[in-house]
Every structure is written in C-alpha cells, then in structure tokens.
Short mmCIF file of C-alpha atoms in Angstrom, two decimals:
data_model
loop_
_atom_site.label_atom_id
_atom_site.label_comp_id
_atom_site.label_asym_id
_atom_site.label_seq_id
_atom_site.Cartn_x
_atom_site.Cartn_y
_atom_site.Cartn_z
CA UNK A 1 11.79 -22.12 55.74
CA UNK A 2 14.74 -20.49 54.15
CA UNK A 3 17.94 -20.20 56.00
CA UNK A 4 19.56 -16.95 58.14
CA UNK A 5 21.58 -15.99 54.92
CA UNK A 6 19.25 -16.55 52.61
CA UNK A 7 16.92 -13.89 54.70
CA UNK A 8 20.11 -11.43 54.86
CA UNK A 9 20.59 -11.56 51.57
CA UNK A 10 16.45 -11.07 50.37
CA UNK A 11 17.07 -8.07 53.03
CA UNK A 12 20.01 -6.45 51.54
CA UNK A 13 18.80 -6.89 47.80
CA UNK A 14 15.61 -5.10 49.34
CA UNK A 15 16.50 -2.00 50.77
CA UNK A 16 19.57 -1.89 47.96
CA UNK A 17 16.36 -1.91 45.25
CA UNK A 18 18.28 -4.75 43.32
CA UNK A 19 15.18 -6.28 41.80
CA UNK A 20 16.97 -8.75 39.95
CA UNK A 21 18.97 -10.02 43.03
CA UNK A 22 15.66 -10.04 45.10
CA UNK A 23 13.60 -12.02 42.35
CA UNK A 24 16.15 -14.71 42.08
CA UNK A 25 16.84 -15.13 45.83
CA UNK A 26 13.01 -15.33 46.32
CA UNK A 27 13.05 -18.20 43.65
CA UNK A 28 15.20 -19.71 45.55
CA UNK A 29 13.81 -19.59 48.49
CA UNK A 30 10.54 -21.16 46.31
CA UNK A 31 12.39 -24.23 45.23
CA UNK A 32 13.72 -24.78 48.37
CA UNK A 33 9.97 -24.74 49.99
CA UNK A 34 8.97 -27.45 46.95
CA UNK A 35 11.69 -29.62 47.91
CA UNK A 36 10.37 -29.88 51.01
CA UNK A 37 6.55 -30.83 50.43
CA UNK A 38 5.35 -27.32 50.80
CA UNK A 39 4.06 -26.72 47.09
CA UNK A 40 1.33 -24.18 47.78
CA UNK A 41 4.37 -21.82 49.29
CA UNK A 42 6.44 -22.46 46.42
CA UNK A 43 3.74 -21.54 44.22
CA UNK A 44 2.26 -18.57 45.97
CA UNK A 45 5.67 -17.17 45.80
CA UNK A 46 6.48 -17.68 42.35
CA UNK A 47 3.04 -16.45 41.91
CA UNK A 48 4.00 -12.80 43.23
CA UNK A 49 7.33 -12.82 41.24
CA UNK A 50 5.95 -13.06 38.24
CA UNK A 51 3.18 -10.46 38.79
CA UNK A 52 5.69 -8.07 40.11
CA UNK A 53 7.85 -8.49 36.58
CA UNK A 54 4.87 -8.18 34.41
CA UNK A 55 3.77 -4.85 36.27
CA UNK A 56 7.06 -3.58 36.12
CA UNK A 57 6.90 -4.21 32.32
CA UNK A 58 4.14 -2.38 31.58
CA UNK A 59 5.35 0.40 33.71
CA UNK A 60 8.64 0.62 31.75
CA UNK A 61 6.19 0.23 28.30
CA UNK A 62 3.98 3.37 29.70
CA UNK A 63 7.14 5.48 30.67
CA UNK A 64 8.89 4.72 27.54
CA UNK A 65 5.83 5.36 25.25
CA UNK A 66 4.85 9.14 27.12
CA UNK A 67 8.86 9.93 26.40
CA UNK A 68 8.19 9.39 22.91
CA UNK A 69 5.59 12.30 22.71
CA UNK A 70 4.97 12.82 18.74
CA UNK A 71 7.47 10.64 17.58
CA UNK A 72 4.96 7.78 17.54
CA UNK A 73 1.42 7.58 16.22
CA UNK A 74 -0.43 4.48 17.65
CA UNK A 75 -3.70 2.94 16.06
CA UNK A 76 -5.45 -0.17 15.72
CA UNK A 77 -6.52 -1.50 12.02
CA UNK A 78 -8.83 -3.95 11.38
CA UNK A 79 -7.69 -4.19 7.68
CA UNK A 80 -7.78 -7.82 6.58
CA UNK A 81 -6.25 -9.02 3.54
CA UNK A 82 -8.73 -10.24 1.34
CA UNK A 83 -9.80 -6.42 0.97
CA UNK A 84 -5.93 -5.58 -0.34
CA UNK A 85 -6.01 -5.49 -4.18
CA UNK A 86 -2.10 -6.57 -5.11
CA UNK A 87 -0.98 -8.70 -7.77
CA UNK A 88 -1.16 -12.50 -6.53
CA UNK A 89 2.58 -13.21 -6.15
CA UNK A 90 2.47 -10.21 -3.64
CA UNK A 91 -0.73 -11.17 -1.73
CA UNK A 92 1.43 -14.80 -1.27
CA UNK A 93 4.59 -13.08 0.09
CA UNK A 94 2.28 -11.16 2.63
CA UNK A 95 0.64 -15.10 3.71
CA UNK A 96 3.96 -16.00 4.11
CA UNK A 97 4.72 -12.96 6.69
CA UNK A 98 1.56 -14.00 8.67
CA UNK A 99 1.96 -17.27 8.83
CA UNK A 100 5.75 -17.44 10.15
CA UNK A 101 4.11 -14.87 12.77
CA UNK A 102 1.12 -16.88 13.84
CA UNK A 103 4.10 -20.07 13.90
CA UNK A 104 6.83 -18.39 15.37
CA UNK A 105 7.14 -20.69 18.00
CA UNK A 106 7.39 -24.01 15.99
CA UNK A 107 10.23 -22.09 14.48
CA UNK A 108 11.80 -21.06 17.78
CA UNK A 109 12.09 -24.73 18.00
CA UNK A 110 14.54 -25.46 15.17
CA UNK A 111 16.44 -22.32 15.88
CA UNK A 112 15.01 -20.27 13.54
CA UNK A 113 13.20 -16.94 13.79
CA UNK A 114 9.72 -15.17 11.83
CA UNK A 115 10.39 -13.17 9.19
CA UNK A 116 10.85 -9.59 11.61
CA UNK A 117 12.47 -6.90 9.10
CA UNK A 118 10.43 -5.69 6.06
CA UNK A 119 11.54 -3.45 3.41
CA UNK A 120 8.44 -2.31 1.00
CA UNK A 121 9.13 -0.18 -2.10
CA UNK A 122 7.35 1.40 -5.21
CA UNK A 123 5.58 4.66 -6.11
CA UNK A 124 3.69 6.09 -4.02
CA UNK A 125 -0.01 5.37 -2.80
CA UNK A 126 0.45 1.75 -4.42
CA UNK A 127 -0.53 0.14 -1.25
CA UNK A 128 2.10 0.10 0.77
CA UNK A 129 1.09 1.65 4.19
CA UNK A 130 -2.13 0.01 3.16
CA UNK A 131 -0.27 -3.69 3.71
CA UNK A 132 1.99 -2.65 6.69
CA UNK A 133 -1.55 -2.27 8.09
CA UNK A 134 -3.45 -5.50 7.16
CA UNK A 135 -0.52 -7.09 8.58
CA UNK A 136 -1.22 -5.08 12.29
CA UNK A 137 -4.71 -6.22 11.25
CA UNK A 138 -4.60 -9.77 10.25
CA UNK A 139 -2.14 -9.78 13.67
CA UNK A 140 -4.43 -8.15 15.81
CA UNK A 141 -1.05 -6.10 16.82
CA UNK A 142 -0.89 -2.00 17.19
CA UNK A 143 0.41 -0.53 14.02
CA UNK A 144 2.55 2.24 15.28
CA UNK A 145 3.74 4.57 12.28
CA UNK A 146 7.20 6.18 13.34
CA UNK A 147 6.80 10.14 12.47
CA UNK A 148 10.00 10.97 10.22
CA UNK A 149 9.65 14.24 9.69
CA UNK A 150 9.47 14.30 13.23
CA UNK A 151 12.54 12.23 13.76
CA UNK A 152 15.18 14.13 11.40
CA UNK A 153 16.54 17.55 13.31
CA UNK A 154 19.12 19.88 13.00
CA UNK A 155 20.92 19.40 16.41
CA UNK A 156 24.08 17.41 16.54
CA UNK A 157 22.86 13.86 18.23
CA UNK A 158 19.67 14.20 18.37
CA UNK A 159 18.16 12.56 15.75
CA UNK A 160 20.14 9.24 17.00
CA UNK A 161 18.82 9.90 20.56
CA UNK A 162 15.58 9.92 19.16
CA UNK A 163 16.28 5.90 17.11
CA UNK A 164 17.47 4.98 20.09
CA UNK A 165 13.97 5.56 22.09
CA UNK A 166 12.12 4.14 18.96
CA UNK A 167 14.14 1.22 19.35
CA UNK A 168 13.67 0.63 23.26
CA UNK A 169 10.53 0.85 22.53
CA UNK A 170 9.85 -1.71 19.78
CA UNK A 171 12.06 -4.46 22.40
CA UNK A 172 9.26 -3.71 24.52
CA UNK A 173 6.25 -3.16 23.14
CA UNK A 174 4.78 -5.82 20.94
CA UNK A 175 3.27 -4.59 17.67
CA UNK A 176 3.67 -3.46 13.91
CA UNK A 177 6.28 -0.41 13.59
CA UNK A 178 6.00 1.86 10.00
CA UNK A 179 9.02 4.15 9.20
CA UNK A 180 7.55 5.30 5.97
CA UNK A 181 9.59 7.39 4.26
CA UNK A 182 12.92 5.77 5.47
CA UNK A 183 14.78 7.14 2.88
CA UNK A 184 14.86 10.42 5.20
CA UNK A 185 17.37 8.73 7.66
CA UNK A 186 18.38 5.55 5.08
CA UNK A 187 19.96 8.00 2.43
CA UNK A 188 23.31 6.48 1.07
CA UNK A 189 26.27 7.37 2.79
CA UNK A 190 28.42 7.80 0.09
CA UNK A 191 25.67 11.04 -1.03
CA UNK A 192 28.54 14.08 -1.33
CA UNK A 193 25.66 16.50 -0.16
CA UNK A 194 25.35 14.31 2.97
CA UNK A 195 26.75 16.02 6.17
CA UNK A 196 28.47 14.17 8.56
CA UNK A 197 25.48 14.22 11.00
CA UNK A 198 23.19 12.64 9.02
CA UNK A 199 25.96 9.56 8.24
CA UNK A 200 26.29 9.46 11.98
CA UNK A 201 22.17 8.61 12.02
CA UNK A 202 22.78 6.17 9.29
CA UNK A 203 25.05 4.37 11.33
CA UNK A 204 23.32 4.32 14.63
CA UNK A 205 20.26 2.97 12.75
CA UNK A 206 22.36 0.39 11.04
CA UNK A 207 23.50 -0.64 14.61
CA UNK A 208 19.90 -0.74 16.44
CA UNK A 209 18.36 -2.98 13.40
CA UNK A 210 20.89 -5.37 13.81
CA UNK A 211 20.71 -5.78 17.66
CA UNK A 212 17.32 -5.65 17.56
CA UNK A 213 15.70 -9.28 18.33
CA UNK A 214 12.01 -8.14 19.69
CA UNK A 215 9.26 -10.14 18.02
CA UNK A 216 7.79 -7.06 16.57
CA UNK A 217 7.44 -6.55 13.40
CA UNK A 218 9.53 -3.46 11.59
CA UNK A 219 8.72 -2.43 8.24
CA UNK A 220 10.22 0.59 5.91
CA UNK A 221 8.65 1.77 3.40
CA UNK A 222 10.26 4.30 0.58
CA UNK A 223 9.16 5.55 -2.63
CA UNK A 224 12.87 5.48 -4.07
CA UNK A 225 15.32 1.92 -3.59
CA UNK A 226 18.06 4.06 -5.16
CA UNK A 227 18.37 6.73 -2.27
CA UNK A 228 18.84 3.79 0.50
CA UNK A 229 22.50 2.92 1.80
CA UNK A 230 23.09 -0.80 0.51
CA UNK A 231 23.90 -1.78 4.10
CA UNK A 232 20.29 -1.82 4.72
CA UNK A 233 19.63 -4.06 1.95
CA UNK A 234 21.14 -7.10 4.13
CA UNK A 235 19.24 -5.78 7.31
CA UNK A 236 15.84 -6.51 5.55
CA UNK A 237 14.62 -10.63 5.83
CA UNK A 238 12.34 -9.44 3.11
CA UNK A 239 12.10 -7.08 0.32
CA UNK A 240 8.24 -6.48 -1.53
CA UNK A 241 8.18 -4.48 -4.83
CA UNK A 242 5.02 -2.18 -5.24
CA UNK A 243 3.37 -0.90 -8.56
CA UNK A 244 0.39 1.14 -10.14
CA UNK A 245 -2.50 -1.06 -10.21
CA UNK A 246 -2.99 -3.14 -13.22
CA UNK A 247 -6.70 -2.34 -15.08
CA UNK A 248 -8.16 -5.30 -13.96
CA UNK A 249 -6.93 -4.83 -10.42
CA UNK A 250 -8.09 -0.92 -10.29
CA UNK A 251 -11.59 -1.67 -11.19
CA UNK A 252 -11.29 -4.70 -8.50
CA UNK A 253 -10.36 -1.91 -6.07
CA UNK A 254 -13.20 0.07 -7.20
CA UNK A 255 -15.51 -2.73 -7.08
CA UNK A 256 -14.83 -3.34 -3.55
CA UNK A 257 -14.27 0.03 -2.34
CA UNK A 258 -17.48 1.31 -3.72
CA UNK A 259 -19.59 -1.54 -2.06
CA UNK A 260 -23.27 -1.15 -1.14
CA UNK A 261 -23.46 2.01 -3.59
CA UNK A 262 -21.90 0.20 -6.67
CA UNK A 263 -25.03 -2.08 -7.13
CA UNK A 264 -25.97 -2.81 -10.81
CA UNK A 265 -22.97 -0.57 -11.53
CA UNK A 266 -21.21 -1.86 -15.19
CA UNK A 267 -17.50 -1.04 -14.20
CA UNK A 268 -16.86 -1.68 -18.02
CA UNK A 269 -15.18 0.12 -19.96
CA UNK A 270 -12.72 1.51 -17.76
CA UNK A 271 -9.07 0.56 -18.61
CA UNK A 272 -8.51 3.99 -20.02
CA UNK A 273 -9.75 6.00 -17.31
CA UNK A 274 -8.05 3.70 -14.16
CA UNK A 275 -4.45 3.62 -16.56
CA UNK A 276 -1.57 5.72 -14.57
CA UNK A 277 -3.34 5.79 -11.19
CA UNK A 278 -2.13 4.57 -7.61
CA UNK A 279 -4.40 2.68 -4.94
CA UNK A 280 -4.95 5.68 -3.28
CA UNK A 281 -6.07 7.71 -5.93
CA UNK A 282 -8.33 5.19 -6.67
CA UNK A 283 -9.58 4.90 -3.57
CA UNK A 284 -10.25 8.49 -3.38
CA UNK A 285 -12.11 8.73 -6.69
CA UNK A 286 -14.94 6.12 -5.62
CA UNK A 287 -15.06 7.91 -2.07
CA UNK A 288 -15.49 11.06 -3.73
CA UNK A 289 -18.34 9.33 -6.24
CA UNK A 290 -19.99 7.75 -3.02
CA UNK A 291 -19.94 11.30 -1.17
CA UNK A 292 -21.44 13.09 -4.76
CA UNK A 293 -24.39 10.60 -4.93
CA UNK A 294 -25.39 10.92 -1.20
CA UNK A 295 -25.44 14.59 -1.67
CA UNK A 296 -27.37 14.45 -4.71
CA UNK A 297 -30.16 11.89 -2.83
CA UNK A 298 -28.66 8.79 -4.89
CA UNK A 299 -28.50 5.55 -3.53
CA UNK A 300 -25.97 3.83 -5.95
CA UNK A 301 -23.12 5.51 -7.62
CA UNK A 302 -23.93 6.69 -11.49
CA UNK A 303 -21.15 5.75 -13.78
CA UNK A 304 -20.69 9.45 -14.98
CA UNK A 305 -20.41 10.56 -11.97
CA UNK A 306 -17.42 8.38 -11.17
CA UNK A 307 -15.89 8.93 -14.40
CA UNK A 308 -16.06 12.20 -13.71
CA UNK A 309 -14.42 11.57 -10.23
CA UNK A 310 -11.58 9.39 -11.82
CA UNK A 311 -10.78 12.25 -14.52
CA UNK A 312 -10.25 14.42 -11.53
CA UNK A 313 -7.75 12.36 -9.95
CA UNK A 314 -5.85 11.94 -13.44
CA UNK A 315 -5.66 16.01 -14.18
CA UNK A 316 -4.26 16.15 -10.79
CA UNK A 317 -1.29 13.55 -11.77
CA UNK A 318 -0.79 16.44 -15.17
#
C-alpha cells in the first residue's frame, strides 16, 4: 500500500487540480504495488492514468477545434494517387512523402524525423490542392485547409493570435493542414508597401513553423515563389514545382476523369485543344461533357461535345 506521504501528497495534488503532480504520484504509487507482487493493482492503476490523459486530450482537441470557428475547414478525401496525373519525377517525390510517413518510426530510431513541412508551387489549378489531398488520402488523415482570407485582418495582433490557435491545434490534432494561398501571410518582408503589422505576422509564423514538432503534416501552397520571404525557404523539408499539364498527360486526365462515359471514345487528336490548360480546367471540361450527354439521354460522351466543352474552358483563359 503506499505510504502516509505518499497519500498526502495524491491528496494535495487533488484538490490543488495539479494533474500532472497527481498522475505521476499515482505512478508511483503503481510501481511501488509491482514491486511488491501485486501486478493486477499496478496495472489497474496505470490502466486509469492513461485513460484519464487520453480523455483529457481529446477534450483539449474538441475545445481547441470549436475556438477555431471558420478558420478551419475539415474533410476527409479518399483521393489515392494513382488517379493524380503529374509528371513521373513528381508522382516519386509524393511516394517518398508517404512512405517516410507510413515509416516514421524506423526513423525515430536513428534520430531522424518524416519529411513534416511541404512547400508546393506553380500556376494555379495544376494540381496542387489536388496532391495535398491524396496525401490526407493515401494517409487516411483529415485534410484540414486553413481559411486565409479568413486569417488576414485589419486589427493590430490579431492575425498572429489567430497562427497561434492554428498552430496549437496542428500539435494536437493529427492530420494534413493546407494554407493555400500562403503568400497572403508569407509576403517578403523587405515589400516597401508592407506595413509593419503584416511583418509582425511574418515573424510570428516564422517562429511557430520552427517550434513546431507535431507529426502532422503542413503544406503551403502559392501560385507565386517570388512573393514568399526567403526565410521560409529553409522552413520547408521539401519544395514540389507544379506546371500546366503536358498533352499527353491532359488527355490522361481526361481519360480517367471521364470514366464509364468515355467508352469507345478516340481522345485523338487533341494536343491543340488540351495546350494552355490547368488540371482543373480540365477536369471541369469532361465534367461539363459528362453532365451535357446525360441531359441529352447519352450514355458515353461524343467527342464534339467535349471539344466543344474544352473550347469553353480556353475562351475563358482569353
């Protein structure tokens, strides 16, 4: 049994709600019933400890998550990525984010840590949210995408107040965290049309990506490198290049995106039409064909019809 002061102490902690103190004294008290013989009182105990910690951490997840209101948009992809269409140098970098994941711990081992800090650039709709979530996918992690717009205010200190919940909350919640956008908050601080405020952000965010050491996964995405701060170049463990679609690759995309209603479909001939557009204007064309030939009572996709659908997309770009 544990001694008087061991009981005054477990007491004290108690009523003084020092959870820490309590938990460790109780431990104690645990090892001290093992050394005697008493194993199934040792391991009940331990037993409640570590329930009462992992409740506690979900609390402090829940809390932390409902003071985040808008700033966070949570949802769960099952994107996988033998459905991304990327060059195949790209594809490989992306294996090699997965598998230091999935292997973390054999890296633990040798002191060394997954690949955590992601920096994804290029023009935009070229796949970049796209991979940030075949990577939640592939994980079977949350993709949360951070709301910039939301983020960036006019009031003195609280756009850092608001970083500084995003970043309690990726220590303790596992998952995938966007910041698309980033150059809203990663502009160089050298800028002379920066104000002093927004240099201020810069910094704060400079400081909370290099403390932070939660297993998540953080990746920016911008449309323009030159607008970032170079600090933030050494913050990233990894830095993936993005581009319009080669021809080949576009009429892969359409290929696959167009499924079921592409049967007997000759996608040749196309090189002209796909040249200049993103993955998401591609994907958009072939969803728009696939909507026009279920309205018209059509169970594959005529090739005028998508021609049609990829000219639209092209004026748009004009």
């Amino acid at each position: 049994m544990a001694n008087a002061s061991q009981i005054v102490s477990l007491i004290h902690s108690h009523f003084a709600s020092e959870d820490e103190r309590f938990s460790t004294l109780a431990l104690q008290i645990a090892a001290h019933e093992a050394r005697l013989g008493h194993t199934s009182t040792a391991q009940q105990i331990r037993e409640i400890i570590e329930k009462e910690k992992s409740s506690k951490a979900k609390l402090k997840v829940i809390k932390i998550h409902s003071d985040l209101g808008d700033l966070i948009y949570e949802t769960t992809p099952k994107n996988r990525l033998n459905q991304l269409v990327l060059p195949d140098e790209l594809k490989l970098r992306i294996e090699r984010i997965l598998k230091e994941y999935r292997q973390r711990g054999k890296l633990q081992k040798h002191g060394l840590s997954h690949r955590r800090k992601i920096l994804l650039v290029g023009p935009p709709g070229t796949g970049k949210s796209m991979t940030a979530a075949t990577i939640a996918g592939e994980l079977h992690l949350p993709l949360y995408s951070v709301q910039m717009d939301k983020i960036v205010t006019k009031y003195l200190g609280e756009t850092s107040a608001k970083l500084r919940q995003i970043f309690d909350f990726i220590e303790a919640q596992k998952g995938v965290f966007l910041f698309d956008e980033f150059d809203a908050i990663g502009t160089e601080r050298s800028k002379e049309n920066e104000v002093g405020e927004m240099r201020r952000v810069l910094n704060s965010l400079l400081q909370f990506m290099e403390a932070s050491n939660s297993e998540s996964l953080i990746i920016a995405a911008t449309n323009n490198i030159s607008l970032l701060d170079k600090a933030l170049f050494r913050r990233f463990e990894d830095i993936l290049y993005y581009q319009l679609p080669s021809p080949q690759e576009a009429i892969l995309l359409i290929k696959n995106r167009l499924g079921s209603f592409g049967k007997g479909l000759k996608l040749n001939g196309l090189e002209k039409e796909v040249s200049g557009l993103s993955h998401a204007q591609l994907t958009q064309a072939s969803d728009d064909a696939i909507k026009e030939s279920i309205l018209n009572d059509m169970d594959s996709v005529d090739y005028e019809i998508l021609i049609n659908c990829l000219r639209e997309k092209k004026h748009i770009n004009h």
